[in-house]
PDB file of C-alpha atoms in Angstrom:
ATOM      1  CA  UNK A   1      -8.452 -17.864  17.955  1.00  0.00           C
ATOM      2  CA  UNK A   2      -6.463 -16.993  14.859  1.00  0.00           C
ATOM      3  CA  UNK A   3      -4.114 -13.999  14.800  1.00  0.00           C
ATOM      4  CA  UNK A   4      -5.906 -10.767  15.648  1.00  0.00           C
ATOM      5  CA  UNK A   5      -6.746  -8.242  12.934  1.00  0.00           C
ATOM      6  CA  UNK A   6      -7.710  -5.549  15.406  1.00  0.00           C
ATOM      7  CA  UNK A   7      -6.657  -5.267  19.048  1.00  0.00           C
ATOM      8  CA  UNK A   8      -7.891  -2.352  21.159  1.00  0.00           C
ATOM      9  CA  UNK A   9      -5.724  -2.081  24.272  1.00  0.00           C
ATOM     10  CA  UNK A  10      -6.641  -0.022  27.364  1.00  0.00           C
ATOM     11  CA  UNK A  11      -8.025   2.720  25.158  1.00  0.00           C
ATOM     12  CA  UNK A  12      -9.113   5.993  26.780  1.00  0.00           C
ATOM     13  CA  UNK A  13     -10.047   9.353  25.284  1.00  0.00           C
ATOM     14  CA  UNK A  14     -10.515  12.593  27.212  1.00  0.00           C
ATOM     15  CA  UNK A  15     -11.036  16.177  26.102  1.00  0.00           C
ATOM     16  CA  UNK A  16     -10.454  19.276  28.190  1.00  0.00           C
ATOM     17  CA  UNK A  17     -12.054  22.682  27.807  1.00  0.00           C
ATOM     18  CA  UNK A  18     -12.994  25.615  30.024  1.00  0.00           C
ATOM     19  CA  UNK A  19     -15.625  23.468  31.764  1.00  0.00           C
ATOM     20  CA  UNK A  20     -13.080  20.829  32.747  1.00  0.00           C
ATOM     21  CA  UNK A  21     -12.176  17.348  31.510  1.00  0.00           C
ATOM     22  CA  UNK A  22     -14.662  15.013  29.860  1.00  0.00           C
ATOM     23  CA  UNK A  23     -13.859  11.296  29.660  1.00  0.00           C
ATOM     24  CA  UNK A  24     -15.332  10.058  26.367  1.00  0.00           C
ATOM     25  CA  UNK A  25     -13.842   6.538  26.467  1.00  0.00           C
ATOM     26  CA  UNK A  26     -12.445   4.714  29.489  1.00  0.00           C
ATOM     27  CA  UNK A  27     -10.141   1.698  29.339  1.00  0.00           C
ATOM     28  CA  UNK A  28     -11.660  -0.079  26.314  1.00  0.00           C
ATOM     29  CA  UNK A  29     -10.265  -3.545  25.486  1.00  0.00           C
ATOM     30  CA  UNK A  30     -11.228  -6.062  22.806  1.00  0.00           C
ATOM     31  CA  UNK A  31      -9.657  -8.263  20.139  1.00  0.00           C
ATOM     32  CA  UNK A  32     -11.093  -9.462  16.814  1.00  0.00           C
ATOM     33  CA  UNK A  33      -9.736 -12.010  14.350  1.00  0.00           C
ATOM     34  CA  UNK A  34     -10.275 -12.478  10.619  1.00  0.00           C
ATOM     35  CA  UNK A  35     -13.926 -12.827   9.526  1.00  0.00           C
ATOM     36  CA  UNK A  36     -15.250 -11.918  12.978  1.00  0.00           C
ATOM     37  CA  UNK A  37     -18.094  -9.429  13.300  1.00  0.00           C
ATOM     38  CA  UNK A  38     -18.693  -6.938  16.091  1.00  0.00           C
ATOM     39  CA  UNK A  39     -21.415  -4.364  16.705  1.00  0.00           C
ATOM     40  CA  UNK A  40     -20.735  -1.273  18.799  1.00  0.00           C
ATOM     41  CA  UNK A  41     -23.964  -0.127  20.439  1.00  0.00           C
ATOM     42  CA  UNK A  42     -24.959   2.455  23.011  1.00  0.00           C
ATOM     43  CA  UNK A  43     -26.935   5.639  23.500  1.00  0.00           C
ATOM     44  CA  UNK A  44     -26.157   8.769  21.501  1.00  0.00           C
ATOM     45  CA  UNK A  45     -23.123  10.483  22.981  1.00  0.00           C
ATOM     46  CA  UNK A  46     -21.788   7.291  24.564  1.00  0.00           C
ATOM     47  CA  UNK A  47     -18.555   7.367  22.526  1.00  0.00           C
ATOM     48  CA  UNK A  48     -19.364   4.878  19.739  1.00  0.00           C
ATOM     49  CA  UNK A  49     -18.314   7.052  16.810  1.00  0.00           C
ATOM     50  CA  UNK A  50     -15.234   8.285  18.674  1.00  0.00           C
ATOM     51  CA  UNK A  51     -14.191   4.667  19.213  1.00  0.00           C
ATOM     52  CA  UNK A  52     -14.672   3.916  15.512  1.00  0.00           C
ATOM     53  CA  UNK A  53     -12.580   6.955  14.540  1.00  0.00           C
ATOM     54  CA  UNK A  54      -9.752   5.880  16.846  1.00  0.00           C
ATOM     55  CA  UNK A  55      -9.845   2.302  15.505  1.00  0.00           C
ATOM     56  CA  UNK A  56      -9.412   3.825  12.037  1.00  0.00           C
ATOM     57  CA  UNK A  57      -6.501   5.956  13.204  1.00  0.00           C
ATOM     58  CA  UNK A  58      -8.420   9.116  12.286  1.00  0.00           C
ATOM     59  CA  UNK A  59      -8.513  10.284  15.911  1.00  0.00           C
ATOM     60  CA  UNK A  60      -5.917   9.710  18.624  1.00  0.00           C
ATOM     61  CA  UNK A  61      -6.460   8.274  22.116  1.00  0.00           C
ATOM     62  CA  UNK A  62      -5.386   9.932  25.348  1.00  0.00           C
ATOM     63  CA  UNK A  63      -4.096   6.579  26.602  1.00  0.00           C
ATOM     64  CA  UNK A  64      -3.803   3.077  25.188  1.00  0.00           C
ATOM     65  CA  UNK A  65      -3.428   1.999  21.589  1.00  0.00           C
ATOM     66  CA  UNK A  66      -4.894   0.101  18.652  1.00  0.00           C
ATOM     67  CA  UNK A  67      -3.039  -2.635  16.786  1.00  0.00           C
ATOM     68  CA  UNK A  68      -4.147  -3.187  13.200  1.00  0.00           C
ATOM     69  CA  UNK A  69      -2.816  -6.429  11.684  1.00  0.00           C
ATOM     70  CA  UNK A  70       0.015  -6.287  14.225  1.00  0.00           C
ATOM     71  CA  UNK A  71       0.898  -2.622  13.630  1.00  0.00           C
ATOM     72  CA  UNK A  72       0.684  -0.165  16.539  1.00  0.00           C
ATOM     73  CA  UNK A  73      -1.274   2.700  14.925  1.00  0.00           C
ATOM     74  CA  UNK A  74      -0.151   5.321  17.371  1.00  0.00           C
ATOM     75  CA  UNK A  75       3.533   4.460  17.187  1.00  0.00           C
ATOM     76  CA  UNK A  76       3.261   5.673  13.559  1.00  0.00           C
ATOM     77  CA  UNK A  77       3.130   9.198  12.177  1.00  0.00           C
ATOM     78  CA  UNK A  78       0.030  10.391  10.314  1.00  0.00           C
ATOM     79  CA  UNK A  79       1.416   9.549   6.868  1.00  0.00           C
ATOM     80  CA  UNK A  80       2.251   5.984   7.889  1.00  0.00           C
ATOM     81  CA  UNK A  81      -1.210   5.565   9.450  1.00  0.00           C
ATOM     82  CA  UNK A  82      -2.833   6.831   6.259  1.00  0.00           C
ATOM     83  CA  UNK A  83      -0.799   4.387   4.153  1.00  0.00           C
ATOM     84  CA  UNK A  84      -1.737   1.454   6.396  1.00  0.00           C
ATOM     85  CA  UNK A  85      -5.383   2.534   6.394  1.00  0.00           C
ATOM     86  CA  UNK A  86      -5.379   2.602   2.583  1.00  0.00           C
ATOM     87  CA  UNK A  87      -4.047  -0.970   2.511  1.00  0.00           C
ATOM     88  CA  UNK A  88      -6.063  -2.528   5.313  1.00  0.00           C
ATOM     89  CA  UNK A  89      -9.277  -0.602   6.031  1.00  0.00           C
ATOM     90  CA  UNK A  90     -12.558  -0.027   4.209  1.00  0.00           C
ATOM     91  CA  UNK A  91     -15.311   2.368   5.286  1.00  0.00           C
ATOM     92  CA  UNK A  92     -19.086   2.457   4.875  1.00  0.00           C
ATOM     93  CA  UNK A  93     -21.015   5.494   6.102  1.00  0.00           C
ATOM     94  CA  UNK A  94     -24.683   6.261   6.742  1.00  0.00           C
ATOM     95  CA  UNK A  95     -24.529   9.109   4.197  1.00  0.00           C
ATOM     96  CA  UNK A  96     -22.853   6.935   1.499  1.00  0.00           C
ATOM     97  CA  UNK A  97     -20.037   9.484   0.826  1.00  0.00           C
ATOM     98  CA  UNK A  98     -20.024   8.875  -2.926  1.00  0.00           C
ATOM     99  CA  UNK A  99     -18.483  11.481  -5.229  1.00  0.00           C
ATOM    100  CA  UNK A 100     -21.334  13.015  -7.205  1.00  0.00           C
ATOM    101  CA  UNK A 101     -19.238  13.823 -10.279  1.00  0.00           C
ATOM    102  CA  UNK A 102     -18.139  10.193 -10.690  1.00  0.00           C
ATOM    103  CA  UNK A 103     -20.198   7.277 -11.998  1.00  0.00           C
ATOM    104  CA  UNK A 104     -20.811   4.177  -9.896  1.00  0.00           C
ATOM    105  CA  UNK A 105     -17.933   2.456 -11.686  1.00  0.00           C
ATOM    106  CA  UNK A 106     -15.588   5.416 -11.218  1.00  0.00           C
ATOM    107  CA  UNK A 107     -16.443   5.671  -7.504  1.00  0.00           C
ATOM    108  CA  UNK A 108     -15.497   2.008  -7.000  1.00  0.00           C
ATOM    109  CA  UNK A 109     -12.389   2.310  -9.181  1.00  0.00           C
ATOM    110  CA  UNK A 110     -11.085   5.283  -7.183  1.00  0.00           C
ATOM    111  CA  UNK A 111      -9.406   3.471  -4.241  1.00  0.00           C
ATOM    112  CA  UNK A 112      -7.838   1.003  -6.686  1.00  0.00           C
ATOM    113  CA  UNK A 113      -6.484   3.804  -8.855  1.00  0.00           C
ATOM    114  CA  UNK A 114      -5.063   5.530  -5.788  1.00  0.00           C
ATOM    115  CA  UNK A 115      -3.256   2.258  -5.055  1.00  0.00           C
ATOM    116  CA  UNK A 116      -1.956   2.143  -8.663  1.00  0.00           C
ATOM    117  CA  UNK A 117      -3.883  -1.020  -9.456  1.00  0.00           C
ATOM    118  CA  UNK A 118      -3.728  -1.666 -13.207  1.00  0.00           C
ATOM    119  CA  UNK A 119      -6.807  -3.886 -13.028  1.00  0.00           C
ATOM    120  CA  UNK A 120      -8.948  -1.177 -11.415  1.00  0.00           C
ATOM    121  CA  UNK A 121     -11.696  -1.202 -14.065  1.00  0.00           C
ATOM    122  CA  UNK A 122     -11.999  -4.991 -14.160  1.00  0.00           C
ATOM    123  CA  UNK A 123     -11.984  -5.392 -10.372  1.00  0.00           C
ATOM    124  CA  UNK A 124     -14.514  -2.576  -9.878  1.00  0.00           C
ATOM    125  CA  UNK A 125     -16.803  -3.986 -12.580  1.00  0.00           C
ATOM    126  CA  UNK A 126     -16.711  -7.429 -10.971  1.00  0.00           C
ATOM    127  CA  UNK A 127     -17.452  -6.056  -7.495  1.00  0.00           C
ATOM    128  CA  UNK A 128     -20.381  -3.991  -8.755  1.00  0.00           C
ATOM    129  CA  UNK A 129     -21.727  -7.134 -10.404  1.00  0.00           C
ATOM    130  CA  UNK A 130     -21.357  -8.925  -7.057  1.00  0.00           C
ATOM    131  CA  UNK A 131     -23.587  -6.333  -5.391  1.00  0.00           C
ATOM    132  CA  UNK A 132     -26.157  -6.528  -8.193  1.00  0.00           C
ATOM    133  CA  UNK A 133     -25.365  -3.305 -10.033  1.00  0.00           C
ATOM    134  CA  UNK A 134     -24.060  -4.499 -13.402  1.00  0.00           C
ATOM    135  CA  UNK A 135     -26.725  -2.378 -15.098  1.00  0.00           C
ATOM    136  CA  UNK A 136     -25.746   0.774 -13.182  1.00  0.00           C
ATOM    137  CA  UNK A 137     -22.027   1.112 -13.979  1.00  0.00           C
ATOM    138  CA  UNK A 138     -22.386   4.391 -15.868  1.00  0.00           C
ATOM    139  CA  UNK A 139     -24.980   5.972 -13.572  1.00  0.00           C
ATOM    140  CA  UNK A 140     -24.175   8.916 -11.306  1.00  0.00           C
ATOM    141  CA  UNK A 141     -25.190   8.833  -7.610  1.00  0.00           C
ATOM    142  CA  UNK A 142     -28.016  11.375  -8.075  1.00  0.00           C
ATOM    143  CA  UNK A 143     -29.980   8.928 -10.250  1.00  0.00           C
ATOM    144  CA  UNK A 144     -29.440   5.945  -7.936  1.00  0.00           C
ATOM    145  CA  UNK A 145     -31.775   5.021  -5.080  1.00  0.00           C
ATOM    146  CA  UNK A 146     -30.514   5.098  -1.498  1.00  0.00           C
ATOM    147  CA  UNK A 147     -30.126   1.320  -1.491  1.00  0.00           C
ATOM    148  CA  UNK A 148     -28.213   1.398  -4.774  1.00  0.00           C
ATOM    149  CA  UNK A 149     -25.921   4.133  -3.481  1.00  0.00           C
ATOM    150  CA  UNK A 150     -25.188   2.099  -0.354  1.00  0.00           C
ATOM    151  CA  UNK A 151     -24.403  -0.936  -2.504  1.00  0.00           C
ATOM    152  CA  UNK A 152     -21.958   1.196  -4.515  1.00  0.00           C
ATOM    153  CA  UNK A 153     -20.418   2.249  -1.195  1.00  0.00           C
ATOM    154  CA  UNK A 154     -20.142  -1.411  -0.154  1.00  0.00           C
ATOM    155  CA  UNK A 155     -18.500  -2.281  -3.464  1.00  0.00           C
ATOM    156  CA  UNK A 156     -16.021   0.572  -3.025  1.00  0.00           C
ATOM    157  CA  UNK A 157     -15.202  -0.564   0.513  1.00  0.00           C
ATOM    158  CA  UNK A 158     -14.793  -4.252  -0.300  1.00  0.00           C
ATOM    159  CA  UNK A 159     -13.055  -3.927  -3.698  1.00  0.00           C
ATOM    160  CA  UNK A 160      -9.665  -3.413  -2.031  1.00  0.00           C
ATOM    161  CA  UNK A 161     -10.287  -6.592   0.014  1.00  0.00           C
ATOM    162  CA  UNK A 162      -9.590  -4.846   3.331  1.00  0.00           C
ATOM    163  CA  UNK A 163      -8.559  -6.732   6.433  1.00  0.00           C
ATOM    164  CA  UNK A 164     -10.981  -4.545   8.394  1.00  0.00           C
ATOM    165  CA  UNK A 165     -14.268  -2.909   7.407  1.00  0.00           C
ATOM    166  CA  UNK A 166     -15.656  -0.120   9.600  1.00  0.00           C
ATOM    167  CA  UNK A 167     -19.308   0.805   9.123  1.00  0.00           C
ATOM    168  CA  UNK A 168     -21.034   3.737  10.853  1.00  0.00           C
ATOM    169  CA  UNK A 169     -24.833   3.272  10.904  1.00  0.00           C
ATOM    170  CA  UNK A 170     -24.769   1.664   7.426  1.00  0.00           C
ATOM    171  CA  UNK A 171     -28.571   1.301   7.270  1.00  0.00           C
ATOM    172  CA  UNK A 172     -29.445   4.559   9.026  1.00  0.00           C
ATOM    173  CA  UNK A 173     -30.581   6.307   5.825  1.00  0.00           C
ATOM    174  CA  UNK A 174     -32.467   3.314   4.402  1.00  0.00           C
ATOM    175  CA  UNK A 175     -35.946   1.888   4.847  1.00  0.00           C
ATOM    176  CA  UNK A 176     -36.208  -1.421   6.716  1.00  0.00           C
ATOM    177  CA  UNK A 177     -36.445  -3.746   3.699  1.00  0.00           C
ATOM    178  CA  UNK A 178     -33.579  -2.053   1.836  1.00  0.00           C
ATOM    179  CA  UNK A 179     -31.480  -2.001   5.009  1.00  0.00           C
ATOM    180  CA  UNK A 180     -32.035  -5.748   5.450  1.00  0.00           C
ATOM    181  CA  UNK A 181     -30.793  -6.415   1.909  1.00  0.00           C
ATOM    182  CA  UNK A 182     -27.717  -4.237   2.441  1.00  0.00           C
ATOM    183  CA  UNK A 183     -26.865  -6.014   5.696  1.00  0.00           C
ATOM    184  CA  UNK A 184     -27.277  -9.459   4.092  1.00  0.00           C
ATOM    185  CA  UNK A 185     -24.820  -8.352   1.442  1.00  0.00           C
ATOM    186  CA  UNK A 186     -22.389  -6.922   3.976  1.00  0.00           C
ATOM    187  CA  UNK A 187     -22.339 -10.130   6.043  1.00  0.00           C
ATOM    188  CA  UNK A 188     -21.955 -12.255   2.897  1.00  0.00           C
ATOM    189  CA  UNK A 189     -18.981 -10.222   1.658  1.00  0.00           C
ATOM    190  CA  UNK A 190     -17.513 -10.258   5.177  1.00  0.00           C
ATOM    191  CA  UNK A 191     -17.357 -14.076   5.036  1.00  0.00           C
ATOM    192  CA  UNK A 192     -16.397 -14.445   1.364  1.00  0.00           C
ATOM    193  CA  UNK A 193     -13.456 -12.039   1.557  1.00  0.00           C
ATOM    194  CA  UNK A 194     -12.374 -12.822   5.127  1.00  0.00           C
ATOM    195  CA  UNK A 195     -12.855  -9.227   6.217  1.00  0.00           C
ATOM    196  CA  UNK A 196     -13.275  -8.387   9.903  1.00  0.00           C
ATOM    197  CA  UNK A 197     -16.397  -6.248  10.316  1.00  0.00           C
ATOM    198  CA  UNK A 198     -16.940  -3.609  13.014  1.00  0.00           C
ATOM    199  CA  UNK A 199     -20.142  -1.587  12.808  1.00  0.00           C
ATOM    200  CA  UNK A 200     -21.813   1.099  14.870  1.00  0.00           C
ATOM    201  CA  UNK A 201     -25.578   0.631  14.981  1.00  0.00           C
ATOM    202  CA  UNK A 202     -28.689   1.576  16.933  1.00  0.00           C
ATOM    203  CA  UNK A 203     -30.453  -1.475  15.487  1.00  0.00           C
ATOM    204  CA  UNK A 204     -30.444  -4.268  18.073  1.00  0.00           C
ATOM    205  CA  UNK A 205     -31.504  -6.762  15.401  1.00  0.00           C
ATOM    206  CA  UNK A 206     -28.345  -6.058  13.430  1.00  0.00           C
ATOM    207  CA  UNK A 207     -26.238  -6.157  16.600  1.00  0.00           C
ATOM    208  CA  UNK A 208     -27.593  -9.593  17.516  1.00  0.00           C
ATOM    209  CA  UNK A 209     -26.460 -10.979  14.167  1.00  0.00           C
ATOM    210  CA  UNK A 210     -22.850 -10.106  14.999  1.00  0.00           C
ATOM    211  CA  UNK A 211     -20.597 -12.503  16.885  1.00  0.00           C
ATOM    212  CA  UNK A 212     -19.692  -9.811  19.404  1.00  0.00           C
ATOM    213  CA  UNK A 213     -21.763  -6.972  20.802  1.00  0.00           C
ATOM    214  CA  UNK A 214     -19.731  -4.190  22.426  1.00  0.00           C
ATOM    215  CA  UNK A 215     -22.055  -1.984  24.477  1.00  0.00           C
ATOM    216  CA  UNK A 216     -20.638   1.423  25.422  1.00  0.00           C
ATOM    217  CA  UNK A 217     -22.163   3.183  28.416  1.00  0.00           C
ATOM    218  CA  UNK A 218     -20.644   6.342  29.882  1.00  0.00           C
ATOM    219  CA  UNK A 219     -17.465   5.627  27.944  1.00  0.00           C
ATOM    220  CA  UNK A 220     -16.989   2.087  29.270  1.00  0.00           C
ATOM    221  CA  UNK A 221     -17.729  -1.359  27.849  1.00  0.00           C
ATOM    222  CA  UNK A 222     -20.645  -2.970  29.669  1.00  0.00           C
ATOM    223  CA  UNK A 223     -19.689  -6.606  30.498  1.00  0.00           C
ATOM    224  CA  UNK A 224     -21.967  -9.103  28.788  1.00  0.00           C
ATOM    225  CA  UNK A 225     -21.996 -12.300  26.766  1.00  0.00           C
ATOM    226  CA  UNK A 226     -21.368 -12.292  23.017  1.00  0.00           C
ATOM    227  CA  UNK A 227     -24.417 -13.266  20.977  1.00  0.00           C
ATOM    228  CA  UNK A 228     -23.826 -15.639  18.126  1.00  0.00           C
ATOM    229  CA  UNK A 229     -24.337 -14.447  14.629  1.00  0.00           C
TER     230      UNK A 229
END
């Protein structure tokens, strides 16, 4: 295997309140290299979204750590984690998370502008063309279909060429046919740009297309084989 992009090491997360201590995640371990794909599956409340948040450095574990491109996320302070996340991580959400007062082009330009990229307009225009939205550059999210909004979100995530893309139920708000097209695009960009893809999904069909399927049950990874993409 090539050098790991993401390494989750003995990761546990617990929360304590007046009712006692709840173990959300228990001793999670896995490693992914460039271009690899992994689906995180499990019942609602099993800890999938918590795991994704910790991988992103947005939440902190009780024990264990996450290494992103060789960097120990939790040996860093919040500012350093945010800077690394901006350089290395892209996000795609079920609810798209586009800014309604910005056009499709401006939404995709935003992460590039925050990184002081002088070629932000050109790079964003090219990425929107790659996802089939050349005719929608000046349109605002409210006049785009759900599938078009998710393609804008994909373009925004991939335009920075992240080492790691995290997707939380990326087809959850879409009909089956539109969701299929979005996933085809996501897997294609994953390979073209060499991005490691980790997605949370309830869709077993999507999970089976990933190289690794990480099933969370009662906070633990259920041992199983890894289906081929």
